Amino acid sequence: CASFKGKLNIGVDTIQHGVEGLVYLLTESSKLMISEVDFQDSIHVLGFSDELNKSLLQLYLDNRKEIRSILGELAPRLPSYHSLEWRLDVQLASRSLRQQIKPAVTMKLHLNQNEDQTAQVLQTDPATLLHLIQQLEQALGEMKMNHCRRIVRNMK
Amino acid sequence: ILDDPDLKDIDPTVLKHCHAAAATCILEAGKQKADISAISTCLEDCKLDKERIEQFCTEYQKMTFSLNIVVSFSIGRSPLHITDVSWRLEYQIKNNQLHKTYQPSYLVTLNVENSDSGSHPDVSFSCTMEQLQDLVGKLKDAAKSLERATQM
């Protein structure tokens, strides 16, 4: 800021306000994803020169995507799926019972929570595994149903 | 047992000892999956008379099945056990940081049970359609290898 002050001969406060104003303009425009026409109309009221308005529009269009992806990181988030490792186990004996044959699937579920990765060890039996698969396949199928397709189409 | 009218003449301490001894004997026999002849031999060594041995073995045979189920499923440690899954499909329109997001996402909750205390907060996570497809693919691989293992 100090170097700019020297070069352009204006106060530090002015520069700060200018930067803040520019940041606000770009983030709000990117957040709302406004069209070119709307952007031009909005800045027209500020009374800048045509050349400046063109530069601002170009700045907006060039940086819009990146600003939106950064803003997307700020949204509230639940732990999200990262990956799953699995292993087939058969329990043959335990302290309380010998000579068993008890199959189980042991899994390690990797989740991301706010830049941290957590791993949870879980286990399930074959019957529950098949039930899980059936339920989750149903979930995947929902996106392809007409109801969801109609809403996705109309919401754009 | 202490309230049973048939047993009220016996010293309660002796009764407790008998009960504990019988229970230990039954559990050990069940644990080792001992057959009737092995149990009889063992009881003979303890100098029990034939009639008593026969009675014990008959009662033991009646309860073997239910005993094994109780012992194998409720006692012992294991990692958190998944019992059920629920899911929710949502379509995000906007949030306070970003408008017009237009993204579908799934919220999956795995209901889990702890072998010790019986309840545990469920494991929930969000995922995209591609991530859910990856998860289902991996679960299907596990199921396939289970099937192959049973055919061996």
PDB file of C-alpha atoms in Angstrom:
ATOM      1  CA  CYS A   1       0.000   0.000   0.000  1.00  0.00           C
ATOM      2  CA  ALA A   2       2.771   2.395   0.876  1.00  0.00           C
ATOM      3  CA  SER A   3       4.473   1.830  -2.474  1.00  0.00           C
ATOM      4  CA  PHE A   4       1.222   2.532  -4.289  1.00  0.00           C
ATOM      5  CA  LYS A   5       0.772   5.698  -2.279  1.00  0.00           C
ATOM      6  CA  GLY A   6       4.066   6.923  -3.514  1.00  0.00           C
ATOM      7  CA  LYS A   7       3.388   6.079  -7.137  1.00  0.00           C
ATOM      8  CA  LEU A   8      -0.186   7.388  -7.407  1.00  0.00           C
ATOM      9  CA  ASN A   9       0.030  10.153  -4.811  1.00  0.00           C
ATOM     10  CA  ILE A  10      -3.165   9.229  -2.933  1.00  0.00           C
ATOM     11  CA  GLY A  11      -3.834   8.380   0.734  1.00  0.00           C
ATOM     12  CA  VAL A  12      -3.499   4.876   2.184  1.00  0.00           C
ATOM     13  CA  ASP A  13      -7.133   4.992   3.310  1.00  0.00           C
ATOM     14  CA  THR A  14      -8.290   5.681  -0.213  1.00  0.00           C
ATOM     15  CA  ILE A  15      -6.358   2.744  -1.541  1.00  0.00           C
ATOM     16  CA  GLN A  16      -7.720   0.504   1.178  1.00  0.00           C
ATOM     17  CA  HIS A  17     -11.282   1.576   0.432  1.00  0.00           C
ATOM     18  CA  GLY A  18     -10.659   1.074  -3.239  1.00  0.00           C
ATOM     19  CA  VAL A  19      -9.389  -2.460  -2.716  1.00  0.00           C
ATOM     20  CA  GLU A  20     -12.226  -3.301  -0.344  1.00  0.00           C
ATOM     21  CA  GLY A  21     -14.767  -1.931  -2.796  1.00  0.00           C
ATOM     22  CA  LEU A  22     -13.297  -3.969  -5.633  1.00  0.00           C
ATOM     23  CA  VAL A  23     -13.258  -7.128  -3.506  1.00  0.00           C
ATOM     24  CA  TYR A  24     -16.875  -6.595  -2.486  1.00  0.00           C
ATOM     25  CA  LEU A  25     -17.946  -5.965  -6.063  1.00  0.00           C
ATOM     26  CA  LEU A  26     -16.259  -9.111  -7.344  1.00  0.00           C
ATOM     27  CA  THR A  27     -17.317 -11.450  -4.551  1.00  0.00           C
ATOM     28  CA  GLU A  28     -20.945 -10.330  -4.596  1.00  0.00           C
ATOM     29  CA  SER A  29     -21.118 -10.610  -8.365  1.00  0.00           C
ATOM     30  CA  SER A  30     -19.498 -14.045  -8.330  1.00  0.00           C
ATOM     31  CA  LYS A  31     -21.682 -15.222  -5.446  1.00  0.00           C
ATOM     32  CA  LEU A  32     -24.849 -14.281  -7.295  1.00  0.00           C
ATOM     33  CA  MET A  33     -23.415 -15.416 -10.624  1.00  0.00           C
ATOM     34  CA  ILE A  34     -24.901 -12.426 -12.385  1.00  0.00           C
ATOM     35  CA  SER A  35     -24.859 -12.154 -16.135  1.00  0.00           C
ATOM     36  CA  GLU A  36     -22.647  -9.769 -18.103  1.00  0.00           C
ATOM     37  CA  VAL A  37     -25.567  -7.451 -18.823  1.00  0.00           C
ATOM     38  CA  ASP A  38     -26.577  -7.274 -15.162  1.00  0.00           C
ATOM     39  CA  PHE A  39     -22.976  -6.587 -14.146  1.00  0.00           C
ATOM     40  CA  GLN A  40     -22.645  -3.760 -16.662  1.00  0.00           C
ATOM     41  CA  ASP A  41     -25.937  -2.229 -15.558  1.00  0.00           C
ATOM     42  CA  SER A  42     -24.883  -2.420 -11.908  1.00  0.00           C
ATOM     43  CA  ILE A  43     -21.567  -0.636 -12.364  1.00  0.00           C
ATOM     44  CA  HIS A  44     -23.000   1.903 -14.787  1.00  0.00           C
ATOM     45  CA  VAL A  45     -24.570   3.779 -11.851  1.00  0.00           C
ATOM     46  CA  LEU A  46     -21.104   4.357 -10.383  1.00  0.00           C
ATOM     47  CA  GLY A  47     -20.382   6.745 -13.230  1.00  0.00           C
ATOM     48  CA  PHE A  48     -17.008   5.436 -14.324  1.00  0.00           C
ATOM     49  CA  SER A  49     -15.613   5.779 -17.812  1.00  0.00           C
ATOM     50  CA  ASP A  50     -16.538   3.210 -20.475  1.00  0.00           C
ATOM     51  CA  GLU A  51     -12.974   1.916 -20.580  1.00  0.00           C
ATOM     52  CA  LEU A  52     -12.977   1.320 -16.796  1.00  0.00           C
ATOM     53  CA  ASN A  53     -16.335  -0.431 -16.995  1.00  0.00           C
ATOM     54  CA  LYS A  54     -14.971  -2.738 -19.696  1.00  0.00           C
ATOM     55  CA  SER A  55     -11.893  -3.564 -17.542  1.00  0.00           C
ATOM     56  CA  LEU A  56     -14.083  -4.300 -14.535  1.00  0.00           C
ATOM     57  CA  LEU A  57     -16.311  -6.585 -16.607  1.00  0.00           C
ATOM     58  CA  GLN A  58     -13.286  -8.471 -17.940  1.00  0.00           C
ATOM     59  CA  LEU A  59     -11.878  -8.780 -14.406  1.00  0.00           C
ATOM     60  CA  TYR A  60     -15.194 -10.211 -13.256  1.00  0.00           C
ATOM     61  CA  LEU A  61     -15.437 -12.745 -16.070  1.00  0.00           C
ATOM     62  CA  ASP A  62     -11.820 -13.864 -15.742  1.00  0.00           C
ATOM     63  CA  ASN A  63     -11.933 -14.487 -12.004  1.00  0.00           C
ATOM     64  CA  ARG A  64     -15.525 -15.528 -11.464  1.00  0.00           C
ATOM     65  CA  LYS A  65     -14.901 -19.278 -11.490  1.00  0.00           C
ATOM     66  CA  GLU A  66     -12.000 -19.159  -9.054  1.00  0.00           C
ATOM     67  CA  ILE A  67     -13.845 -16.861  -6.653  1.00  0.00           C
ATOM     68  CA  ARG A  68     -16.844 -19.187  -6.698  1.00  0.00           C
ATOM     69  CA  SER A  69     -14.737 -22.224  -5.906  1.00  0.00           C
ATOM     70  CA  ILE A  70     -13.142 -20.420  -2.970  1.00  0.00           C
ATOM     71  CA  LEU A  71     -16.559 -19.302  -1.692  1.00  0.00           C
ATOM     72  CA  GLY A  72     -17.731 -22.878  -2.053  1.00  0.00           C
ATOM     73  CA  GLU A  73     -15.139 -23.963   0.515  1.00  0.00           C
ATOM     74  CA  LEU A  74     -16.721 -21.679   3.120  1.00  0.00           C
ATOM     75  CA  ALA A  75     -20.097 -23.380   3.110  1.00  0.00           C
ATOM     76  CA  PRO A  76     -21.071 -25.565   6.095  1.00  0.00           C
ATOM     77  CA  ARG A  77     -20.085 -29.133   5.448  1.00  0.00           C
ATOM     78  CA  LEU A  78     -20.624 -32.565   6.913  1.00  0.00           C
ATOM     79  CA  PRO A  79     -17.823 -35.097   6.891  1.00  0.00           C
ATOM     80  CA  SER A  80     -17.529 -36.225   3.308  1.00  0.00           C
ATOM     81  CA  TYR A  81     -16.666 -39.569   1.844  1.00  0.00           C
ATOM     82  CA  HIS A  82     -13.105 -40.119   0.762  1.00  0.00           C
ATOM     83  CA  SER A  83     -12.643 -43.848   0.259  1.00  0.00           C
ATOM     84  CA  LEU A  84     -13.367 -47.303   1.625  1.00  0.00           C
ATOM     85  CA  GLU A  85     -11.062 -50.255   2.257  1.00  0.00           C
ATOM     86  CA  TRP A  86     -12.512 -53.671   3.016  1.00  0.00           C
ATOM     87  CA  ARG A  87     -11.382 -57.071   4.179  1.00  0.00           C
ATOM     88  CA  LEU A  88     -13.039 -60.446   4.496  1.00  0.00           C
ATOM     89  CA  ASP A  89     -12.607 -62.090   7.904  1.00  0.00           C
ATOM     90  CA  VAL A  90     -13.762 -65.371   9.365  1.00  0.00           C
ATOM     91  CA  GLN A  91     -13.876 -65.681  13.122  1.00  0.00           C
ATOM     92  CA  LEU A  92     -12.731 -69.173  14.074  1.00  0.00           C
ATOM     93  CA  ALA A  93     -12.734 -68.960  17.856  1.00  0.00           C
ATOM     94  CA  SER A  94     -13.059 -66.587  20.751  1.00  0.00           C
ATOM     95  CA  ARG A  95     -12.401 -66.696  24.451  1.00  0.00           C
ATOM     96  CA  SER A  96     -15.990 -67.722  25.100  1.00  0.00           C
ATOM     97  CA  LEU A  97     -16.556 -70.169  22.229  1.00  0.00           C
ATOM     98  CA  ARG A  98     -14.257 -72.436  20.256  1.00  0.00           C
ATOM     99  CA  GLN A  99     -14.728 -73.952  16.792  1.00  0.00           C
ATOM    100  CA  GLN A 100     -16.773 -71.230  15.151  1.00  0.00           C
ATOM    101  CA  ILE A 101     -17.130 -70.197  11.554  1.00  0.00           C
ATOM    102  CA  LYS A 102     -18.411 -66.646  11.588  1.00  0.00           C
ATOM    103  CA  PRO A 103     -17.810 -64.613   8.403  1.00  0.00           C
ATOM    104  CA  ALA A 104     -17.592 -60.841   8.629  1.00  0.00           C
ATOM    105  CA  VAL A 105     -16.559 -57.965   6.426  1.00  0.00           C
ATOM    106  CA  THR A 106     -14.257 -55.456   8.118  1.00  0.00           C
ATOM    107  CA  MET A 107     -14.083 -52.004   6.556  1.00  0.00           C
ATOM    108  CA  LYS A 108     -12.084 -48.846   6.990  1.00  0.00           C
ATOM    109  CA  LEU A 109     -14.093 -45.790   6.025  1.00  0.00           C
ATOM    110  CA  HIS A 110     -11.976 -42.722   5.218  1.00  0.00           C
ATOM    111  CA  LEU A 111     -13.775 -39.427   5.648  1.00  0.00           C
ATOM    112  CA  ASN A 112     -12.713 -35.805   5.189  1.00  0.00           C
ATOM    113  CA  GLN A 113     -13.767 -33.315   7.822  1.00  0.00           C
ATOM    114  CA  ASN A 114     -12.500 -29.759   7.460  1.00  0.00           C
ATOM    115  CA  GLU A 115      -9.148 -30.726   5.966  1.00  0.00           C
ATOM    116  CA  ASP A 116      -8.662 -33.580   8.482  1.00  0.00           C
ATOM    117  CA  GLN A 117      -8.913 -37.147   7.348  1.00  0.00           C
ATOM    118  CA  THR A 118     -10.489 -39.576   9.753  1.00  0.00           C
ATOM    119  CA  ALA A 119     -10.614 -43.332   9.417  1.00  0.00           C
ATOM    120  CA  GLN A 120     -13.272 -45.415  11.099  1.00  0.00           C
ATOM    121  CA  VAL A 121     -13.096 -49.187  11.410  1.00  0.00           C
ATOM    122  CA  LEU A 122     -16.475 -50.857  10.962  1.00  0.00           C
ATOM    123  CA  GLN A 123     -17.676 -54.393  10.627  1.00  0.00           C
ATOM    124  CA  THR A 124     -20.739 -56.033   9.177  1.00  0.00           C
ATOM    125  CA  ASP A 125     -22.095 -59.499   8.496  1.00  0.00           C
ATOM    126  CA  PRO A 126     -22.849 -60.831   4.998  1.00  0.00           C
ATOM    127  CA  ALA A 127     -26.618 -60.357   5.260  1.00  0.00           C
ATOM    128  CA  THR A 128     -26.308 -56.710   6.287  1.00  0.00           C
ATOM    129  CA  LEU A 129     -23.737 -56.144   3.530  1.00  0.00           C
ATOM    130  CA  LEU A 130     -26.216 -57.284   0.883  1.00  0.00           C
ATOM    131  CA  HIS A 131     -28.887 -55.085   2.462  1.00  0.00           C
ATOM    132  CA  LEU A 132     -26.500 -52.076   2.366  1.00  0.00           C
ATOM    133  CA  ILE A 133     -25.763 -52.668  -1.295  1.00  0.00           C
ATOM    134  CA  GLN A 134     -29.445 -52.925  -2.153  1.00  0.00           C
ATOM    135  CA  GLN A 135     -30.350 -49.729  -0.257  1.00  0.00           C
ATOM    136  CA  LEU A 136     -27.515 -47.676  -1.727  1.00  0.00           C
ATOM    137  CA  GLU A 137     -28.243 -48.851  -5.254  1.00  0.00           C
ATOM    138  CA  GLN A 138     -31.792 -47.660  -4.744  1.00  0.00           C
ATOM    139  CA  ALA A 139     -30.381 -44.305  -3.662  1.00  0.00           C
ATOM    140  CA  LEU A 140     -28.295 -44.054  -6.834  1.00  0.00           C
ATOM    141  CA  GLY A 141     -31.303 -44.960  -8.933  1.00  0.00           C
ATOM    142  CA  GLU A 142     -33.276 -42.019  -7.564  1.00  0.00           C
ATOM    143  CA  MET A 143     -31.247 -39.462  -9.497  1.00  0.00           C
ATOM    144  CA  LYS A 144     -32.318 -41.109 -12.714  1.00  0.00           C
ATOM    145  CA  MET A 145     -36.003 -41.015 -11.858  1.00  0.00           C
ATOM    146  CA  ASN A 146     -38.268 -38.571 -13.693  1.00  0.00           C
ATOM    147  CA  HIS A 147     -39.034 -36.598 -10.547  1.00  0.00           C
ATOM    148  CA  CYS A 148     -35.403 -35.701  -9.916  1.00  0.00           C
ATOM    149  CA  ARG A 149     -34.701 -35.063 -13.579  1.00  0.00           C
ATOM    150  CA  ARG A 150     -37.624 -32.640 -13.805  1.00  0.00           C
ATOM    151  CA  ILE A 151     -36.483 -30.678 -10.775  1.00  0.00           C
ATOM    152  CA  VAL A 152     -32.863 -30.463 -11.966  1.00  0.00           C
ATOM    153  CA  ARG A 153     -34.066 -29.246 -15.374  1.00  0.00           C
ATOM    154  CA  ASN A 154     -36.404 -26.609 -13.947  1.00  0.00           C
ATOM    155  CA  MET A 155     -34.063 -25.290 -11.314  1.00  0.00           C
ATOM    156  CA  LYS A 156     -31.428 -24.073 -13.725  1.00  0.00           C
TER     157      LYS A 156
ATOM    158  CA  ILE B   1     -32.878 -70.459  43.136  1.00  0.00           C
ATOM    159  CA  LEU B   2     -32.767 -69.034  46.623  1.00  0.00           C
ATOM    160  CA  ASP B   3     -36.573 -68.617  46.562  1.00  0.00           C
ATOM    161  CA  ASP B   4     -37.305 -72.157  45.380  1.00  0.00           C
ATOM    162  CA  PRO B   5     -39.399 -73.956  48.082  1.00  0.00           C
ATOM    163  CA  ASP B   6     -37.805 -77.355  47.275  1.00  0.00           C
ATOM    164  CA  LEU B   7     -34.375 -76.021  48.116  1.00  0.00           C
ATOM    165  CA  LYS B   8     -35.134 -74.024  51.230  1.00  0.00           C
ATOM    166  CA  ASP B   9     -33.683 -76.641  53.555  1.00  0.00           C
ATOM    167  CA  ILE B  10     -30.244 -76.368  52.039  1.00  0.00           C
ATOM    168  CA  ASP B  11     -27.653 -73.888  53.301  1.00  0.00           C
ATOM    169  CA  PRO B  12     -27.713 -70.876  50.883  1.00  0.00           C
ATOM    170  CA  THR B  13     -23.910 -70.770  50.612  1.00  0.00           C
ATOM    171  CA  VAL B  14     -23.781 -74.406  49.521  1.00  0.00           C
ATOM    172  CA  LEU B  15     -26.564 -73.683  47.050  1.00  0.00           C
ATOM    173  CA  LYS B  16     -24.621 -70.782  45.565  1.00  0.00           C
ATOM    174  CA  HIS B  17     -21.514 -72.910  45.225  1.00  0.00           C
ATOM    175  CA  CYS B  18     -23.500 -75.654  43.492  1.00  0.00           C
ATOM    176  CA  HIS B  19     -25.076 -73.179  41.124  1.00  0.00           C
ATOM    177  CA  ALA B  20     -21.722 -71.594  40.267  1.00  0.00           C
ATOM    178  CA  ALA B  21     -20.112 -74.990  39.754  1.00  0.00           C
ATOM    179  CA  ALA B  22     -22.918 -76.165  37.479  1.00  0.00           C
ATOM    180  CA  ALA B  23     -22.829 -72.935  35.461  1.00  0.00           C
ATOM    181  CA  THR B  24     -19.052 -73.095  35.014  1.00  0.00           C
ATOM    182  CA  CYS B  25     -19.241 -76.715  33.979  1.00  0.00           C
ATOM    183  CA  ILE B  26     -21.942 -76.008  31.397  1.00  0.00           C
ATOM    184  CA  LEU B  27     -20.134 -72.960  29.957  1.00  0.00           C
ATOM    185  CA  GLU B  28     -16.814 -74.792  29.674  1.00  0.00           C
ATOM    186  CA  ALA B  29     -18.477 -77.752  28.012  1.00  0.00           C
ATOM    187  CA  GLY B  30     -20.247 -75.387  25.599  1.00  0.00           C
ATOM    188  CA  LYS B  31     -17.052 -73.422  24.900  1.00  0.00           C
ATOM    189  CA  GLN B  32     -15.135 -76.552  23.968  1.00  0.00           C
ATOM    190  CA  LYS B  33     -18.136 -77.997  22.103  1.00  0.00           C
ATOM    191  CA  ALA B  34     -17.674 -81.150  24.122  1.00  0.00           C
ATOM    192  CA  ASP B  35     -19.881 -84.097  23.253  1.00  0.00           C
ATOM    193  CA  ILE B  36     -21.904 -86.144  25.734  1.00  0.00           C
ATOM    194  CA  SER B  37     -19.331 -88.904  26.190  1.00  0.00           C
ATOM    195  CA  ALA B  38     -16.612 -86.403  27.042  1.00  0.00           C
ATOM    196  CA  ILE B  39     -18.861 -84.730  29.618  1.00  0.00           C
ATOM    197  CA  SER B  40     -19.828 -88.095  31.134  1.00  0.00           C
ATOM    198  CA  THR B  41     -16.196 -89.124  31.422  1.00  0.00           C
ATOM    199  CA  CYS B  42     -15.346 -85.854  33.089  1.00  0.00           C
ATOM    200  CA  LEU B  43     -18.193 -86.145  35.580  1.00  0.00           C
ATOM    201  CA  GLU B  44     -17.245 -89.759  36.344  1.00  0.00           C
ATOM    202  CA  ASP B  45     -13.774 -88.577  37.257  1.00  0.00           C
ATOM    203  CA  CYS B  46     -15.449 -86.188  39.696  1.00  0.00           C
ATOM    204  CA  LYS B  47     -17.068 -89.205  41.344  1.00  0.00           C
ATOM    205  CA  LEU B  48     -20.687 -88.346  40.471  1.00  0.00           C
ATOM    206  CA  ASP B  49     -23.065 -91.322  40.362  1.00  0.00           C
ATOM    207  CA  LYS B  50     -24.467 -92.609  37.059  1.00  0.00           C
ATOM    208  CA  GLU B  51     -28.025 -91.386  37.597  1.00  0.00           C
ATOM    209  CA  ARG B  52     -26.883 -87.833  38.241  1.00  0.00           C
ATOM    210  CA  ILE B  53     -24.574 -87.863  35.221  1.00  0.00           C
ATOM    211  CA  GLU B  54     -27.431 -89.002  32.991  1.00  0.00           C
ATOM    212  CA  GLN B  55     -29.741 -86.272  34.262  1.00  0.00           C
ATOM    213  CA  PHE B  56     -27.099 -83.581  33.774  1.00  0.00           C
ATOM    214  CA  CYS B  57     -26.361 -84.694  30.220  1.00  0.00           C
ATOM    215  CA  THR B  58     -30.034 -84.731  29.244  1.00  0.00           C
ATOM    216  CA  GLU B  59     -30.570 -81.190  30.516  1.00  0.00           C
ATOM    217  CA  TYR B  60     -27.342 -80.044  28.896  1.00  0.00           C
ATOM    218  CA  GLN B  61     -28.388 -81.340  25.499  1.00  0.00           C
ATOM    219  CA  LYS B  62     -31.645 -79.416  25.712  1.00  0.00           C
ATOM    220  CA  MET B  63     -29.931 -76.092  26.177  1.00  0.00           C
ATOM    221  CA  THR B  64     -26.861 -76.454  23.940  1.00  0.00           C
ATOM    222  CA  PHE B  65     -28.280 -74.677  20.914  1.00  0.00           C
ATOM    223  CA  SER B  66     -29.530 -71.567  22.658  1.00  0.00           C
ATOM    224  CA  LEU B  67     -26.378 -71.412  24.758  1.00  0.00           C
ATOM    225  CA  ASN B  68     -24.138 -71.319  21.712  1.00  0.00           C
ATOM    226  CA  ILE B  69     -26.123 -68.505  20.185  1.00  0.00           C
ATOM    227  CA  VAL B  70     -25.937 -66.394  23.331  1.00  0.00           C
ATOM    228  CA  VAL B  71     -22.234 -66.961  23.761  1.00  0.00           C
ATOM    229  CA  SER B  72     -21.156 -66.394  20.211  1.00  0.00           C
ATOM    230  CA  PHE B  73     -23.138 -63.248  19.575  1.00  0.00           C
ATOM    231  CA  SER B  74     -23.189 -61.291  22.764  1.00  0.00           C
ATOM    232  CA  ILE B  75     -19.905 -61.919  24.473  1.00  0.00           C
ATOM    233  CA  GLY B  76     -16.623 -60.712  23.037  1.00  0.00           C
ATOM    234  CA  ARG B  77     -15.198 -57.626  21.433  1.00  0.00           C
ATOM    235  CA  SER B  78     -15.489 -56.527  17.837  1.00  0.00           C
ATOM    236  CA  PRO B  79     -15.300 -53.263  15.937  1.00  0.00           C
ATOM    237  CA  LEU B  80     -18.450 -51.169  15.581  1.00  0.00           C
ATOM    238  CA  HIS B  81     -21.042 -53.271  13.837  1.00  0.00           C
ATOM    239  CA  ILE B  82     -23.163 -51.783  11.058  1.00  0.00           C
ATOM    240  CA  THR B  83     -26.815 -52.706  11.441  1.00  0.00           C
ATOM    241  CA  ASP B  84     -28.574 -50.510   8.904  1.00  0.00           C
ATOM    242  CA  VAL B  85     -28.169 -47.636   6.476  1.00  0.00           C
ATOM    243  CA  SER B  86     -30.349 -44.641   5.658  1.00  0.00           C
ATOM    244  CA  TRP B  87     -29.826 -42.135   2.915  1.00  0.00           C
ATOM    245  CA  ARG B  88     -31.106 -38.771   1.759  1.00  0.00           C
ATOM    246  CA  LEU B  89     -30.796 -37.202  -1.663  1.00  0.00           C
ATOM    247  CA  GLU B  90     -30.739 -33.427  -1.752  1.00  0.00           C
ATOM    248  CA  TYR B  91     -30.297 -30.789  -4.394  1.00  0.00           C
ATOM    249  CA  GLN B  92     -28.446 -27.749  -3.188  1.00  0.00           C
ATOM    250  CA  ILE B  93     -29.667 -24.460  -4.625  1.00  0.00           C
ATOM    251  CA  LYS B  94     -27.781 -21.889  -2.617  1.00  0.00           C
ATOM    252  CA  ASN B  95     -26.004 -21.195   0.656  1.00  0.00           C
ATOM    253  CA  ASN B  96     -25.135 -17.932   2.342  1.00  0.00           C
ATOM    254  CA  GLN B  97     -21.704 -17.836   0.711  1.00  0.00           C
ATOM    255  CA  LEU B  98     -22.647 -18.909  -2.783  1.00  0.00           C
ATOM    256  CA  HIS B  99     -25.831 -18.756  -4.796  1.00  0.00           C
ATOM    257  CA  LYS B 100     -26.895 -20.926  -7.725  1.00  0.00           C
ATOM    258  CA  THR B 101     -24.826 -23.887  -6.640  1.00  0.00           C
ATOM    259  CA  TYR B 102     -27.186 -26.491  -8.225  1.00  0.00           C
ATOM    260  CA  GLN B 103     -25.522 -29.609  -6.965  1.00  0.00           C
ATOM    261  CA  PRO B 104     -27.083 -32.915  -5.979  1.00  0.00           C
ATOM    262  CA  SER B 105     -25.589 -34.649  -2.970  1.00  0.00           C
ATOM    263  CA  TYR B 106     -26.309 -37.689  -0.858  1.00  0.00           C
ATOM    264  CA  LEU B 107     -26.301 -37.844   2.911  1.00  0.00           C
ATOM    265  CA  VAL B 108     -25.659 -41.402   4.088  1.00  0.00           C
ATOM    266  CA  THR B 109     -26.051 -42.529   7.692  1.00  0.00           C
ATOM    267  CA  LEU B 110     -24.751 -45.895   8.866  1.00  0.00           C
ATOM    268  CA  ASN B 111     -26.498 -47.126  12.008  1.00  0.00           C
ATOM    269  CA  VAL B 112     -23.873 -48.769  14.176  1.00  0.00           C
ATOM    270  CA  GLU B 113     -23.892 -50.838  17.330  1.00  0.00           C
ATOM    271  CA  ASN B 114     -21.151 -51.231  19.857  1.00  0.00           C
ATOM    272  CA  SER B 115     -20.621 -54.734  21.211  1.00  0.00           C
ATOM    273  CA  ASP B 116     -19.988 -53.283  24.682  1.00  0.00           C
ATOM    274  CA  SER B 117     -22.604 -50.651  25.325  1.00  0.00           C
ATOM    275  CA  GLY B 118     -25.085 -51.345  22.555  1.00  0.00           C
ATOM    276  CA  SER B 119     -25.404 -47.797  21.278  1.00  0.00           C
ATOM    277  CA  HIS B 120     -23.088 -45.422  19.515  1.00  0.00           C
ATOM    278  CA  PRO B 121     -23.605 -42.225  17.552  1.00  0.00           C
ATOM    279  CA  ASP B 122     -24.246 -43.131  13.934  1.00  0.00           C
ATOM    280  CA  VAL B 123     -21.634 -42.525  11.267  1.00  0.00           C
ATOM    281  CA  SER B 124     -22.886 -39.904   8.816  1.00  0.00           C
ATOM    282  CA  PHE B 125     -21.235 -38.485   5.767  1.00  0.00           C
ATOM    283  CA  SER B 126     -22.088 -36.669   2.587  1.00  0.00           C
ATOM    284  CA  CYS B 127     -21.010 -37.690  -0.879  1.00  0.00           C
ATOM    285  CA  THR B 128     -21.523 -36.923  -4.545  1.00  0.00           C
ATOM    286  CA  MET B 129     -23.090 -39.362  -6.957  1.00  0.00           C
ATOM    287  CA  GLU B 130     -19.666 -40.449  -8.211  1.00  0.00           C
ATOM    288  CA  GLN B 131     -18.439 -41.075  -4.667  1.00  0.00           C
ATOM    289  CA  LEU B 132     -21.534 -43.102  -3.855  1.00  0.00           C
ATOM    290  CA  GLN B 133     -20.976 -45.142  -7.003  1.00  0.00           C
ATOM    291  CA  ASP B 134     -17.410 -45.774  -5.846  1.00  0.00           C
ATOM    292  CA  LEU B 135     -18.662 -46.883  -2.421  1.00  0.00           C
ATOM    293  CA  VAL B 136     -21.310 -49.206  -3.854  1.00  0.00           C
ATOM    294  CA  GLY B 137     -18.752 -50.639  -6.296  1.00  0.00           C
ATOM    295  CA  LYS B 138     -16.392 -51.490  -3.443  1.00  0.00           C
ATOM    296  CA  LEU B 139     -19.178 -53.057  -1.374  1.00  0.00           C
ATOM    297  CA  LYS B 140     -20.175 -55.165  -4.369  1.00  0.00           C
ATOM    298  CA  ASP B 141     -16.558 -56.344  -4.726  1.00  0.00           C
ATOM    299  CA  ALA B 142     -16.626 -57.428  -1.092  1.00  0.00           C
ATOM    300  CA  ALA B 143     -19.903 -59.284  -1.617  1.00  0.00           C
ATOM    301  CA  LYS B 144     -18.511 -61.018  -4.720  1.00  0.00           C
ATOM    302  CA  SER B 145     -15.429 -62.211  -2.898  1.00  0.00           C
ATOM    303  CA  LEU B 146     -17.668 -63.467  -0.064  1.00  0.00           C
ATOM    304  CA  GLU B 147     -19.638 -65.489  -2.602  1.00  0.00           C
ATOM    305  CA  ARG B 148     -16.456 -66.917  -4.091  1.00  0.00           C
ATOM    306  CA  ALA B 149     -15.175 -67.848  -0.640  1.00  0.00           C
ATOM    307  CA  THR B 150     -18.347 -69.792   0.152  1.00  0.00           C
ATOM    308  CA  GLN B 151     -17.993 -71.768  -3.060  1.00  0.00           C
ATOM    309  CA  MET B 152     -14.462 -72.905  -2.282  1.00  0.00           C
TER     310      MET B 152
END
